Amino acid sequence: MKKERILTDNWFLRESESTEVMKIPQMPMQVHDILYHYGKIGDSYQWGKTEDCRWVNDKTWIYGTDFEIEPQRPDAKSLDCGKYVLLLEGLDTFAEIKVNQKTAGRHHDCYLPCKMDISPLVKPGKNTLEIIFTPVKEELKKTEETYRDIVAEGLVEPCRFLRKTFHDFTTYLGNDPDFYKAGVFGRTVLYEISDGLQIEDVDVQYSLNEALDTAKVQIHTAVSDGNVQIHTALSGGNEGGGIYRVRAWILYDKELIWEQEKPAGESFMAGIEDVHLWWPAGYGAQDLYCVQAELLRDGQVIDTWEKRIGFRKITMQGMLDFQINGRTVRLWGANLTPDQGYTLCEDTKRTERLLELARDAHVNALRIWGEGTGFGEFLYNFADENGILLWQEFYCGHAQYPDVEEVKEKILQEAEYMIKSRKHHPSILLWCGGNECYLSRDFAAPQRTYLTAEFFEYDLKRLCLRLDPDRYYHVNSPFFGSYSNEPGKGDTHSYTNSWYVPGSDIPLFASENLRVSFPGVKTLKRYLKRDILPKPVRRKHGELPWPQEYESITSAESWKKIPCIEEFYDAEKPEEMVYQFGAAAGKYIKDSVERYRRGRKADDGTMDRICKGHFIWKWNTTFPHIYSSVLDFYLEQKMPYYFLKRAYEPLSVQVEVSDHLYVWLVNDTGMSQEGRITAKLFDMQENRFVKREEIPVKCKAGESVMAGRLDSFGQFTRDKMIRVTFRDAEQNIATQNHTFMDIERHLTFPQSGIKMWREKDVICLKAEQFARCVELSGEEDGDPYWWDFQDNYFDLFPGEVKRVEYGNRHKRGTIKAKAVYDKTCAELNI
């Protein structure tokens, strides 16, 4: 029977030249966290700052522990049967592994687990395990010497020869460029394989019939002795002449629907009728099946295996134009970056919150960024269960990669591991070669052929076709066209803040779209570690758009990537600056996402929606840092989060302001919609609607329909707004929206007179006059975070009652509501 032992106890850390031993409080845990625990360094590393802990980079660090092995015979002096396999799930990065003072192997890749047979090195009783991490500086120096000719050309950075997270060497995510993490970040597992064989993997492949109600499932079992996979059926093998067999079965909703037993090494074929399909969020249920297998010897179970799968059929009608189970699905999503930059140890509670906030914001797809680091199984299971599609990239990013076999072979090994270990997840939509590899060439050396084009365009593609032939492989993001970022040919990354990009008005697929904004004042004070924030300054020629102090917590020329703050009133207080940047970024998100979702011009004479999807750059903040994320480092929703959430509502009514006022209905619900749109012209000065028009509309699933023009409104002053409401056939309000006819800087807003009360667990608000950008905030015993208001930073028309739910973390406290231009706020104690 195979036994799994997770080695978590009695670990220590020491520096190689020191006798001081530090007991590690929990495992896994990386070096900086352990040193911080013992007061050897301060917390600046958690902010990505290395000034007071650079010395850590110069040392060799040794992890150690003991483990016991009980012999099968009490008097045994050696282990003469079975296998002992050591699995180290995460090593960062340059490690030598020793068992009983003898080298078991070396591992130099933070994207791959380390697995090795240590049977020759272990003994009965007490054994020692050491993991020795050498300094990154030494590896960089070796690389520069070994590949000096390639490095001298200036096209490849030395760190790109190493398979270590790239952002230890750059400042993009908010850290210093020499923050070299080190240590163990995944589980350490000892497998005892006493019967000699184990299930190495089970590959599940299936095909659906045209009606999508019957599936043919192939189950291939891979049996190994811990090192070598056995490809032939085994009927005998041990001295006793025992027979190895595999029993496999499939469950749906805990009910057995298929079962079979065969000799180990043979494949199974199952037929499943009345299939329950897996659908993306908003299109149907996320039905999952459980596939299980047991390896038997003489009828006794010696190993088990289990995975969940979902039946769905994905086809691509055109470039990044996906159909799932016969329905067109456009992707409205976000980019995930590493959750916390100072450690690779995953905090599943933080990951869960990242994903829950995405689900609540109508996100149906997430791009797992090729310059990031791996997420654990939790993310993929959550995506399966909640219908979130995953654009999964291999770990290559914004650089030319060296045409060196050793480097390419490591990337192929990583990709193979990722495909084999993740492909059973129905949520994975596609594989992608990496992030901005070709685009980096376009920026730095547009006249040059990409150094490893053949590797990305052929080698990785062939690997995907061999291991997972039914999934699309996208060479890189962005890719396709006369230059890699051409909006009309493939996916595009929006650099329209600093570049003129032809065709960017309605791209084919915007896989990155960004504008820089600030987190809330409470978070800015944490970021800067000060109670009084710098006073905003008027921008003069050649100056930054914010106080100089903020340069320490931003990066990547972010001042080039700001939204249209000039359309808003100048900020004189920090709160006003947060609003100015947040509302400007929100306006950009609203305008661009609504345009992409319409996907075509009002008068183009076709129903085809050009844009197939949009991913905001970015979802989360890796270090305490000002950039373009919609969540701050503490996983609090920034103002743009709510603008994106509203823009992503599956059913959207919109007003396009151009030569005419066009009214649209956009339907990404998966169901046809029919009803009426009411458009009203609102006069803030008179505090009433002064014109009105009703438009009947029908909109099929997946369509955007230009329902009509508001020419009847005629000529009017630009200080007015247009309010549009779509009611379905039962006269229920299905979606609402409104549009300003002038920039905010030209408008004067009244004192709103907000009233607030509570009905059960819902906050109710009503205004006497138009309330611009109502901010809800809460506090419970000094804790202002994670109130999780269902909506926030919203406008409120007079007389309308706004009902807002909030999260379950806070059971009591004070909630405040304030429109941005109001002099007072409403308060409510709960």
Coordinates of N, CA and C in Angstrom, one line a residue, residues 430 447 561 655 823:
L430 N -7.9 27.6 -22.7 CA -6.8 27.5 -23.6 C -5.4 27.5 -22.9
Q447 N 13.1 45.4 -35.8 CA 13.7 44.9 -37.0 C 14.2 43.5 -36.9
K561 N 0.3 56.4 -17.7 CA -0.9 55.5 -17.8 C -2.1 56.0 -17.0
V655 N -26.2 54.0 -23.8 CA -26.4 55.1 -24.7 C -25.1 55.4 -25.3
K823 N -21.6 68.2 1.4 CA -20.8 68.7 2.6 C -21.0 67.9 3.8

